[in-house]
Amino acid sequence: MLNLTWSKIDNFDILQPIRIWLNGIEINNPQIAHLLCRFIPVQCPFARDIYLFGQKIAHIPPLCKLNPLYEQVIGLRFRALCYLADVCGEDVGSYC
């Protein structure tokens, strides 16, 4: 008989394989590094203020932190920037 306790269910993380895969991606191609730096934004672009008749009625906070893979995606962008700066010797100021 299968005995599942709540502690075992609470520790289950369905996204763990994706996190491991994203953390394990090695950047070794300048074209891929440039592509990642262009498509992964520096700042969370989702924060908005909602106005009605000139009055602010609501604020939508940045939702990036709600993304369960946010840290891994930002880490991937950082590794791409480091590759371009350290290995390729390129100026990455345009991506900051």
PDB file of N, CA and C in Angstrom:
ATOM      1  N   MET A   1       0.843  -1.177   0.000  1.00  0.00           N
ATOM      2  CA  MET A   1       0.000   0.000   0.000  1.00  0.00           C
ATOM      3  C   MET A   1       0.886   1.237   0.000  1.00  0.00           C
ATOM      4  N   LEU A   2       0.502   2.224  -0.796  1.00  0.00           N
ATOM      5  CA  LEU A   2       1.258   3.457  -0.928  1.00  0.00           C
ATOM      6  C   LEU A   2       0.924   4.383   0.225  1.00  0.00           C
ATOM      7  N   ASN A   3       1.950   4.776   0.968  1.00  0.00           N
ATOM      8  CA  ASN A   3       1.755   5.644   2.114  1.00  0.00           C
ATOM      9  C   ASN A   3       2.414   6.989   1.828  1.00  0.00           C
ATOM     10  N   LEU A   4       1.605   7.989   1.473  1.00  0.00           N
ATOM     11  CA  LEU A   4       2.121   9.325   1.225  1.00  0.00           C
ATOM     12  C   LEU A   4       1.767  10.224   2.395  1.00  0.00           C
ATOM     13  N   THR A   5       2.767  10.845   2.941  1.00  0.00           N
ATOM     14  CA  THR A   5       2.509  11.808   4.005  1.00  0.00           C
ATOM     15  C   THR A   5       2.556  13.203   3.403  1.00  0.00           C
ATOM     16  N   TRP A   6       2.011  14.162   4.104  1.00  0.00           N
ATOM     17  CA  TRP A   6       1.992  15.526   3.599  1.00  0.00           C
ATOM     18  C   TRP A   6       3.396  16.079   3.413  1.00  0.00           C
ATOM     19  N   SER A   7       4.329  15.679   4.230  1.00  0.00           N
ATOM     20  CA  SER A   7       5.684  16.203   4.098  1.00  0.00           C
ATOM     21  C   SER A   7       6.312  15.772   2.774  1.00  0.00           C
ATOM     22  N   LYS A   8       6.025  14.577   2.324  1.00  0.00           N
ATOM     23  CA  LYS A   8       6.569  14.130   1.042  1.00  0.00           C
ATOM     24  C   LYS A   8       5.893  14.856  -0.110  1.00  0.00           C
ATOM     25  N   ILE A   9       4.617  15.131   0.000  1.00  0.00           N
ATOM     26  CA  ILE A   9       3.917  15.843  -1.052  1.00  0.00           C
ATOM     27  C   ILE A   9       4.360  17.303  -1.082  1.00  0.00           C
ATOM     28  N   ASP A  10       4.566  17.918   0.070  1.00  0.00           N
ATOM     29  CA  ASP A  10       4.992  19.310   0.130  1.00  0.00           C
ATOM     30  C   ASP A  10       6.378  19.505  -0.493  1.00  0.00           C
ATOM     31  N   ASN A  11       7.239  18.533  -0.400  1.00  0.00           N
ATOM     32  CA  ASN A  11       8.593  18.650  -0.928  1.00  0.00           C
ATOM     33  C   ASN A  11       8.678  18.348  -2.413  1.00  0.00           C
ATOM     34  N   PHE A  12       7.610  17.872  -3.015  1.00  0.00           N
ATOM     35  CA  PHE A  12       7.611  17.550  -4.427  1.00  0.00           C
ATOM     36  C   PHE A  12       7.619  18.831  -5.250  1.00  0.00           C
ATOM     37  N   ASP A  13       8.551  18.939  -6.178  1.00  0.00           N
ATOM     38  CA  ASP A  13       8.678  20.124  -7.024  1.00  0.00           C
ATOM     39  C   ASP A  13       8.683  19.679  -8.478  1.00  0.00           C
ATOM     40  N   ILE A  14       7.584  19.920  -9.162  1.00  0.00           N
ATOM     41  CA  ILE A  14       7.454  19.462 -10.541  1.00  0.00           C
ATOM     42  C   ILE A  14       8.387  20.223 -11.488  1.00  0.00           C
ATOM     43  N   LEU A  15       8.795  21.422 -11.108  1.00  0.00           N
ATOM     44  CA  LEU A  15       9.667  22.234 -11.960  1.00  0.00           C
ATOM     45  C   LEU A  15      11.160  21.998 -11.720  1.00  0.00           C
ATOM     46  N   GLN A  16      11.495  21.149 -10.775  1.00  0.00           N
ATOM     47  CA  GLN A  16      12.906  20.913 -10.452  1.00  0.00           C
ATOM     48  C   GLN A  16      13.724  20.444 -11.661  1.00  0.00           C
ATOM     49  N   PRO A  17      13.234  19.534 -12.508  1.00  0.00           N
ATOM     50  CA  PRO A  17      14.039  19.151 -13.682  1.00  0.00           C
ATOM     51  C   PRO A  17      14.312  20.321 -14.626  1.00  0.00           C
ATOM     52  N   ILE A  18      13.352  21.220 -14.773  1.00  0.00           N
ATOM     53  CA  ILE A  18      13.557  22.383 -15.637  1.00  0.00           C
ATOM     54  C   ILE A  18      14.564  23.336 -15.005  1.00  0.00           C
ATOM     55  N   ARG A  19      14.477  23.503 -13.687  1.00  0.00           N
ATOM     56  CA  ARG A  19      15.450  24.355 -12.989  1.00  0.00           C
ATOM     57  C   ARG A  19      16.869  23.814 -13.162  1.00  0.00           C
ATOM     58  N   ILE A  20      17.013  22.515 -13.003  1.00  0.00           N
ATOM     59  CA  ILE A  20      18.334  21.886 -13.158  1.00  0.00           C
ATOM     60  C   ILE A  20      18.838  22.064 -14.576  1.00  0.00           C
ATOM     61  N   TRP A  21      17.948  21.889 -15.554  1.00  0.00           N
ATOM     62  CA  TRP A  21      18.331  22.042 -16.967  1.00  0.00           C
ATOM     63  C   TRP A  21      18.761  23.475 -17.256  1.00  0.00           C
ATOM     64  N   LEU A  22      17.982  24.463 -16.791  1.00  0.00           N
ATOM     65  CA  LEU A  22      18.338  25.864 -17.028  1.00  0.00           C
ATOM     66  C   LEU A  22      19.650  26.233 -16.352  1.00  0.00           C
ATOM     67  N   ASN A  23      19.858  25.757 -15.134  1.00  0.00           N
ATOM     68  CA  ASN A  23      21.112  26.044 -14.428  1.00  0.00           C
ATOM     69  C   ASN A  23      22.308  25.355 -15.066  1.00  0.00           C
ATOM     70  N   GLY A  24      22.067  24.274 -15.793  1.00  0.00           N
ATOM     71  CA  GLY A  24      23.165  23.536 -16.406  1.00  0.00           C
ATOM     72  C   GLY A  24      23.534  23.985 -17.806  1.00  0.00           C
ATOM     73  N   ILE A  25      22.788  24.921 -18.373  1.00  0.00           N
ATOM     74  CA  ILE A  25      23.097  25.389 -19.728  1.00  0.00           C
ATOM     75  C   ILE A  25      24.399  26.180 -19.700  1.00  0.00           C
ATOM     76  N   GLU A  26      25.332  25.751 -20.528  1.00  0.00           N
ATOM     77  CA  GLU A  26      26.607  26.453 -20.646  1.00  0.00           C
ATOM     78  C   GLU A  26      26.570  27.311 -21.899  1.00  0.00           C
ATOM     79  N   ILE A  27      27.001  28.537 -21.760  1.00  0.00           N
ATOM     80  CA  ILE A  27      27.043  29.459 -22.889  1.00  0.00           C
ATOM     81  C   ILE A  27      28.426  29.363 -23.514  1.00  0.00           C
ATOM     82  N   ASN A  28      28.478  28.941 -24.768  1.00  0.00           N
ATOM     83  CA  ASN A  28      29.763  28.827 -25.458  1.00  0.00           C
ATOM     84  C   ASN A  28      29.654  29.270 -26.919  1.00  0.00           C
ATOM     85  N   ASN A  29      28.636  30.070 -27.225  1.00  0.00           N
ATOM     86  CA  ASN A  29      28.434  30.571 -28.569  1.00  0.00           C
ATOM     87  C   ASN A  29      28.035  32.043 -28.466  1.00  0.00           C
ATOM     88  N   PRO A  30      28.807  32.955 -29.073  1.00  0.00           N
ATOM     89  CA  PRO A  30      28.487  34.381 -28.962  1.00  0.00           C
ATOM     90  C   PRO A  30      27.108  34.737 -29.525  1.00  0.00           C
ATOM     91  N   GLN A  31      26.696  34.065 -30.576  1.00  0.00           N
ATOM     92  CA  GLN A  31      25.385  34.372 -31.168  1.00  0.00           C
ATOM     93  C   GLN A  31      24.253  34.009 -30.210  1.00  0.00           C
ATOM     94  N   ILE A  32      24.364  32.873 -29.559  1.00  0.00           N
ATOM     95  CA  ILE A  32      23.360  32.458 -28.580  1.00  0.00           C
ATOM     96  C   ILE A  32      23.380  33.411 -27.388  1.00  0.00           C
ATOM     97  N   ALA A  33      24.567  33.818 -26.953  1.00  0.00           N
ATOM     98  CA  ALA A  33      24.681  34.742 -25.825  1.00  0.00           C
ATOM     99  C   ALA A  33      24.018  36.077 -26.158  1.00  0.00           C
ATOM    100  N   HIS A  34      24.248  36.593 -27.355  1.00  0.00           N
ATOM    101  CA  HIS A  34      23.601  37.843 -27.763  1.00  0.00           C
ATOM    102  C   HIS A  34      22.084  37.675 -27.817  1.00  0.00           C
ATOM    103  N   LEU A  35      21.629  36.563 -28.324  1.00  0.00           N
ATOM    104  CA  LEU A  35      20.193  36.287 -28.416  1.00  0.00           C
ATOM    105  C   LEU A  35      19.550  36.268 -27.026  1.00  0.00           C
ATOM    106  N   LEU A  36      20.192  35.589 -26.082  1.00  0.00           N
ATOM    107  CA  LEU A  36      19.665  35.529 -24.710  1.00  0.00           C
ATOM    108  C   LEU A  36      19.637  36.909 -24.068  1.00  0.00           C
ATOM    109  N   CYS A  37      20.681  37.689 -24.279  1.00  0.00           N
ATOM    110  CA  CYS A  37      20.741  39.023 -23.675  1.00  0.00           C
ATOM    111  C   CYS A  37      19.696  39.959 -24.272  1.00  0.00           C
ATOM    112  N   ARG A  38      19.361  39.754 -25.536  1.00  0.00           N
ATOM    113  CA  ARG A  38      18.334  40.588 -26.161  1.00  0.00           C
ATOM    114  C   ARG A  38      16.930  40.211 -25.712  1.00  0.00           C
ATOM    115  N   PHE A  39      16.661  38.919 -25.534  1.00  0.00           N
ATOM    116  CA  PHE A  39      15.301  38.469 -25.264  1.00  0.00           C
ATOM    117  C   PHE A  39      14.937  38.375 -23.784  1.00  0.00           C
ATOM    118  N   ILE A  40      15.913  38.259 -22.919  1.00  0.00           N
ATOM    119  CA  ILE A  40      15.631  38.235 -21.473  1.00  0.00           C
ATOM    120  C   ILE A  40      15.802  39.665 -20.974  1.00  0.00           C
ATOM    121  N   PRO A  41      14.719  40.301 -20.524  1.00  0.00           N
ATOM    122  CA  PRO A  41      14.809  41.723 -20.145  1.00  0.00           C
ATOM    123  C   PRO A  41      15.625  41.943 -18.879  1.00  0.00           C
ATOM    124  N   VAL A  42      16.203  43.142 -18.800  1.00  0.00           N
ATOM    125  CA  VAL A  42      16.982  43.524 -17.629  1.00  0.00           C
ATOM    126  C   VAL A  42      16.056  43.733 -16.433  1.00  0.00           C
ATOM    127  N   GLN A  43      14.938  44.397 -16.679  1.00  0.00           N
ATOM    128  CA  GLN A  43      13.976  44.679 -15.629  1.00  0.00           C
ATOM    129  C   GLN A  43      12.660  44.003 -15.961  1.00  0.00           C
ATOM    130  N   CYS A  44      11.876  43.810 -14.962  1.00  0.00           N
ATOM    131  CA  CYS A  44      10.563  43.223 -15.158  1.00  0.00           C
ATOM    132  C   CYS A  44       9.669  44.243 -15.868  1.00  0.00           C
ATOM    133  N   PRO A  45       9.191  43.928 -17.042  1.00  0.00           N
ATOM    134  CA  PRO A  45       8.442  44.922 -17.819  1.00  0.00           C
ATOM    135  C   PRO A  45       6.957  44.986 -17.498  1.00  0.00           C
ATOM    136  N   PHE A  46       6.484  44.308 -16.485  1.00  0.00           N
ATOM    137  CA  PHE A  46       5.048  44.159 -16.294  1.00  0.00           C
ATOM    138  C   PHE A  46       4.421  45.118 -15.296  1.00  0.00           C
ATOM    139  N   ALA A  47       5.195  45.886 -14.561  1.00  0.00           N
ATOM    140  CA  ALA A  47       4.612  46.801 -13.575  1.00  0.00           C
ATOM    141  C   ALA A  47       3.860  47.915 -14.300  1.00  0.00           C
ATOM    142  N   ARG A  48       2.643  48.169 -13.885  1.00  0.00           N
ATOM    143  CA  ARG A  48       1.800  49.175 -14.534  1.00  0.00           C
ATOM    144  C   ARG A  48       0.975  49.931 -13.501  1.00  0.00           C
ATOM    145  N   ASP A  49       0.716  51.190 -13.812  1.00  0.00           N
ATOM    146  CA  ASP A  49      -0.249  51.979 -13.059  1.00  0.00           C
ATOM    147  C   ASP A  49      -1.476  52.142 -13.948  1.00  0.00           C
ATOM    148  N   ILE A  50      -2.644  52.005 -13.364  1.00  0.00           N
ATOM    149  CA  ILE A  50      -3.884  52.136 -14.109  1.00  0.00           C
ATOM    150  C   ILE A  50      -4.555  53.441 -13.692  1.00  0.00           C
ATOM    151  N   TYR A  51      -4.821  54.282 -14.683  1.00  0.00           N
ATOM    152  CA  TYR A  51      -5.421  55.585 -14.440  1.00  0.00           C
ATOM    153  C   TYR A  51      -6.813  55.633 -15.039  1.00  0.00           C
ATOM    154  N   LEU A  52      -7.716  56.321 -14.356  1.00  0.00           N
ATOM    155  CA  LEU A  52      -9.066  56.552 -14.843  1.00  0.00           C
ATOM    156  C   LEU A  52      -9.391  58.023 -14.590  1.00  0.00           C
ATOM    157  N   PHE A  53      -9.625  58.749 -15.662  1.00  0.00           N
ATOM    158  CA  PHE A  53      -9.898  60.182 -15.590  1.00  0.00           C
ATOM    159  C   PHE A  53      -8.778  60.934 -14.883  1.00  0.00           C
ATOM    160  N   GLY A  54      -7.549  60.550 -15.167  1.00  0.00           N
ATOM    161  CA  GLY A  54      -6.392  61.221 -14.597  1.00  0.00           C
ATOM    162  C   GLY A  54      -6.037  60.824 -13.178  1.00  0.00           C
ATOM    163  N   GLN A  55      -6.806  59.958 -12.582  1.00  0.00           N
ATOM    164  CA  GLN A  55      -6.538  59.501 -11.212  1.00  0.00           C
ATOM    165  C   GLN A  55      -6.013  58.071 -11.236  1.00  0.00           C
ATOM    166  N   LYS A  56      -4.985  57.849 -10.477  1.00  0.00           N
ATOM    167  CA  LYS A  56      -4.436  56.495 -10.363  1.00  0.00           C
ATOM    168  C   LYS A  56      -5.388  55.666  -9.515  1.00  0.00           C
ATOM    169  N   ILE A  57      -5.924  54.591 -10.110  1.00  0.00           N
ATOM    170  CA  ILE A  57      -6.884  53.767  -9.372  1.00  0.00           C
ATOM    171  C   ILE A  57      -6.313  52.419  -8.958  1.00  0.00           C
ATOM    172  N   ALA A  58      -5.234  52.002  -9.623  1.00  0.00           N
ATOM    173  CA  ALA A  58      -4.657  50.695  -9.269  1.00  0.00           C
ATOM    174  C   ALA A  58      -3.202  50.641  -9.706  1.00  0.00           C
ATOM    175  N   HIS A  59      -2.468  49.789  -9.058  1.00  0.00           N
ATOM    176  CA  HIS A  59      -1.067  49.525  -9.410  1.00  0.00           C
ATOM    177  C   HIS A  59      -0.878  48.024  -9.527  1.00  0.00           C
ATOM    178  N   ILE A  60      -0.383  47.595 -10.665  1.00  0.00           N
ATOM    179  CA  ILE A  60      -0.069  46.183 -10.860  1.00  0.00           C
ATOM    180  C   ILE A  60       1.430  46.031 -10.608  1.00  0.00           C
ATOM    181  N   PRO A  61       1.816  45.296  -9.582  1.00  0.00           N
ATOM    182  CA  PRO A  61       3.242  45.168  -9.262  1.00  0.00           C
ATOM    183  C   PRO A  61       3.964  44.289 -10.292  1.00  0.00           C
ATOM    184  N   PRO A  62       5.291  44.348 -10.297  1.00  0.00           N
ATOM    185  CA  PRO A  62       6.039  43.477 -11.202  1.00  0.00           C
ATOM    186  C   PRO A  62       5.718  42.019 -10.904  1.00  0.00           C
ATOM    187  N   LEU A  63       5.389  41.292 -11.934  1.00  0.00           N
ATOM    188  CA  LEU A  63       4.968  39.903 -11.748  1.00  0.00           C
ATOM    189  C   LEU A  63       6.103  38.902 -11.977  1.00  0.00           C
ATOM    190  N   CYS A  64       7.291  39.381 -12.283  1.00  0.00           N
ATOM    191  CA  CYS A  64       8.401  38.468 -12.550  1.00  0.00           C
ATOM    192  C   CYS A  64       8.721  37.589 -11.350  1.00  0.00           C
ATOM    193  N   LYS A  65       8.610  38.148 -10.172  1.00  0.00           N
ATOM    194  CA  LYS A  65       8.933  37.365  -8.978  1.00  0.00           C
ATOM    195  C   LYS A  65       7.953  36.223  -8.765  1.00  0.00           C
ATOM    196  N   LEU A  66       6.789  36.291  -9.399  1.00  0.00           N
ATOM    197  CA  LEU A  66       5.831  35.195  -9.293  1.00  0.00           C
ATOM    198  C   LEU A  66       6.174  34.046 -10.237  1.00  0.00           C
ATOM    199  N   ASN A  67       7.045  34.309 -11.200  1.00  0.00           N
ATOM    200  CA  ASN A  67       7.482  33.277 -12.138  1.00  0.00           C
ATOM    201  C   ASN A  67       8.354  32.281 -11.369  1.00  0.00           C
ATOM    202  N   PRO A  68       7.971  31.012 -11.341  1.00  0.00           N
ATOM    203  CA  PRO A  68       8.751  30.046 -10.558  1.00  0.00           C
ATOM    204  C   PRO A  68      10.141  29.775 -11.138  1.00  0.00           C
ATOM    205  N   LEU A  69      10.399  30.187 -12.363  1.00  0.00           N
ATOM    206  CA  LEU A  69      11.708  29.984 -12.977  1.00  0.00           C
ATOM    207  C   LEU A  69      12.478  31.297 -13.124  1.00  0.00           C
ATOM    208  N   TYR A  70      12.041  32.338 -12.441  1.00  0.00           N
ATOM    209  CA  TYR A  70      12.643  33.666 -12.566  1.00  0.00           C
ATOM    210  C   TYR A  70      14.140  33.653 -12.265  1.00  0.00           C
ATOM    211  N   GLU A  71      14.531  33.071 -11.160  1.00  0.00           N
ATOM    212  CA  GLU A  71      15.951  33.061 -10.767  1.00  0.00           C
ATOM    213  C   GLU A  71      16.820  32.334 -11.793  1.00  0.00           C
ATOM    214  N   GLN A  72      16.323  31.250 -12.352  1.00  0.00           N
ATOM    215  CA  GLN A  72      17.094  30.489 -13.327  1.00  0.00           C
ATOM    216  C   GLN A  72      17.238  31.260 -14.641  1.00  0.00           C
ATOM    217  N   VAL A  73      16.184  31.940 -15.061  1.00  0.00           N
ATOM    218  CA  VAL A  73      16.239  32.709 -16.306  1.00  0.00           C
ATOM    219  C   VAL A  73      17.192  33.893 -16.155  1.00  0.00           C
ATOM    220  N   ILE A  74      17.121  34.585 -15.029  1.00  0.00           N
ATOM    221  CA  ILE A  74      18.033  35.705 -14.788  1.00  0.00           C
ATOM    222  C   ILE A  74      19.471  35.204 -14.682  1.00  0.00           C
ATOM    223  N   GLY A  75      19.673  34.047 -14.085  1.00  0.00           N
ATOM    224  CA  GLY A  75      21.010  33.452 -14.028  1.00  0.00           C
ATOM    225  C   GLY A  75      21.542  33.104 -15.401  1.00  0.00           C
ATOM    226  N   LEU A  76      20.674  32.627 -16.272  1.00  0.00           N
ATOM    227  CA  LEU A  76      21.073  32.311 -17.646  1.00  0.00           C
ATOM    228  C   LEU A  76      21.505  33.581 -18.373  1.00  0.00           C
ATOM    229  N   ARG A  77      20.769  34.662 -18.201  1.00  0.00           N
ATOM    230  CA  ARG A  77      21.137  35.933 -18.818  1.00  0.00           C
ATOM    231  C   ARG A  77      22.481  36.421 -18.274  1.00  0.00           C
ATOM    232  N   PHE A  78      22.680  36.282 -16.974  1.00  0.00           N
ATOM    233  CA  PHE A  78      23.942  36.695 -16.360  1.00  0.00           C
ATOM    234  C   PHE A  78      25.116  35.894 -16.909  1.00  0.00           C
ATOM    235  N   ARG A  79      24.935  34.579 -17.072  1.00  0.00           N
ATOM    236  CA  ARG A  79      26.009  33.751 -17.636  1.00  0.00           C
ATOM    237  C   ARG A  79      26.310  34.160 -19.070  1.00  0.00           C
ATOM    238  N   ALA A  80      25.278  34.527 -19.831  1.00  0.00           N
ATOM    239  CA  ALA A  80      25.493  34.986 -21.213  1.00  0.00           C
ATOM    240  C   ALA A  80      26.276  36.300 -21.223  1.00  0.00           C
ATOM    241  N   LEU A  81      25.917  37.216 -20.325  1.00  0.00           N
ATOM    242  CA  LEU A  81      26.650  38.481 -20.238  1.00  0.00           C
ATOM    243  C   LEU A  81      28.106  38.251 -19.837  1.00  0.00           C
ATOM    244  N   CYS A  82      28.323  37.378 -18.880  1.00  0.00           N
ATOM    245  CA  CYS A  82      29.697  37.073 -18.448  1.00  0.00           C
ATOM    246  C   CYS A  82      30.510  36.444 -19.572  1.00  0.00           C
ATOM    247  N   TYR A  83      29.878  35.578 -20.335  1.00  0.00           N
ATOM    248  CA  TYR A  83      30.577  34.948 -21.465  1.00  0.00           C
ATOM    249  C   TYR A  83      31.000  36.011 -22.475  1.00  0.00           C
ATOM    250  N   LEU A  84      30.084  36.904 -22.806  1.00  0.00           N
ATOM    251  CA  LEU A  84      30.404  37.944 -23.784  1.00  0.00           C
ATOM    252  C   LEU A  84      31.510  38.864 -23.285  1.00  0.00           C
ATOM    253  N   ALA A  85      31.463  39.208 -21.997  1.00  0.00           N
ATOM    254  CA  ALA A  85      32.456  40.126 -21.447  1.00  0.00           C
ATOM    255  C   ALA A  85      33.800  39.454 -21.206  1.00  0.00           C
ATOM    256  N   ASP A  86      33.792  38.282 -20.581  1.00  0.00           N
ATOM    257  CA  ASP A  86      35.041  37.641 -20.161  1.00  0.00           C
ATOM    258  C   ASP A  86      35.714  36.856 -21.288  1.00  0.00           C
ATOM    259  N   VAL A  87      34.952  36.068 -22.007  1.00  0.00           N
ATOM    260  CA  VAL A  87      35.544  35.189 -23.018  1.00  0.00           C
ATOM    261  C   VAL A  87      35.696  35.928 -24.354  1.00  0.00           C
ATOM    262  N   CYS A  88      34.654  36.628 -24.769  1.00  0.00           N
ATOM    263  CA  CYS A  88      34.675  37.293 -26.074  1.00  0.00           C
ATOM    264  C   CYS A  88      35.291  38.689 -26.003  1.00  0.00           C
ATOM    265  N   GLY A  89      35.404  39.248 -24.807  1.00  0.00           N
ATOM    266  CA  GLY A  89      35.991  40.571 -24.651  1.00  0.00           C
ATOM    267  C   GLY A  89      35.110  41.686 -25.203  1.00  0.00           C
ATOM    268  N   GLU A  90      33.819  41.475 -25.249  1.00  0.00           N
ATOM    269  CA  GLU A  90      32.908  42.475 -25.805  1.00  0.00           C
ATOM    270  C   GLU A  90      32.400  43.407 -24.719  1.00  0.00           C
ATOM    271  N   ASP A  91      31.999  44.597 -25.137  1.00  0.00           N
ATOM    272  CA  ASP A  91      31.379  45.548 -24.220  1.00  0.00           C
ATOM    273  C   ASP A  91      29.895  45.183 -24.102  1.00  0.00           C
ATOM    274  N   VAL A  92      29.440  44.895 -22.903  1.00  0.00           N
ATOM    275  CA  VAL A  92      28.051  44.486 -22.696  1.00  0.00           C
ATOM    276  C   VAL A  92      27.211  45.626 -22.129  1.00  0.00           C
ATOM    277  N   GLY A  93      27.724  46.833 -22.176  1.00  0.00           N
ATOM    278  CA  GLY A  93      27.005  47.980 -21.652  1.00  0.00           C
ATOM    279  C   GLY A  93      25.669  48.223 -22.326  1.00  0.00           C
ATOM    280  N   SER A  94      25.532  47.839 -23.567  1.00  0.00           N
ATOM    281  CA  SER A  94      24.265  48.047 -24.276  1.00  0.00           C
ATOM    282  C   SER A  94      23.162  47.116 -23.762  1.00  0.00           C
ATOM    283  N   TYR A  95      23.529  46.055 -23.035  1.00  0.00           N
ATOM    284  CA  TYR A  95      22.539  45.100 -22.504  1.00  0.00           C
ATOM    285  C   TYR A  95      22.156  45.410 -21.058  1.00  0.00           C
ATOM    286  N   CYS A  96      22.742  46.450 -20.485  1.00  0.00           N
ATOM    287  CA  CYS A  96      22.462  46.775 -19.076  1.00  0.00           C
ATOM    288  C   CYS A  96      21.479  47.912 -18.948  1.00  0.00           C
TER     289      CYS A  96
END
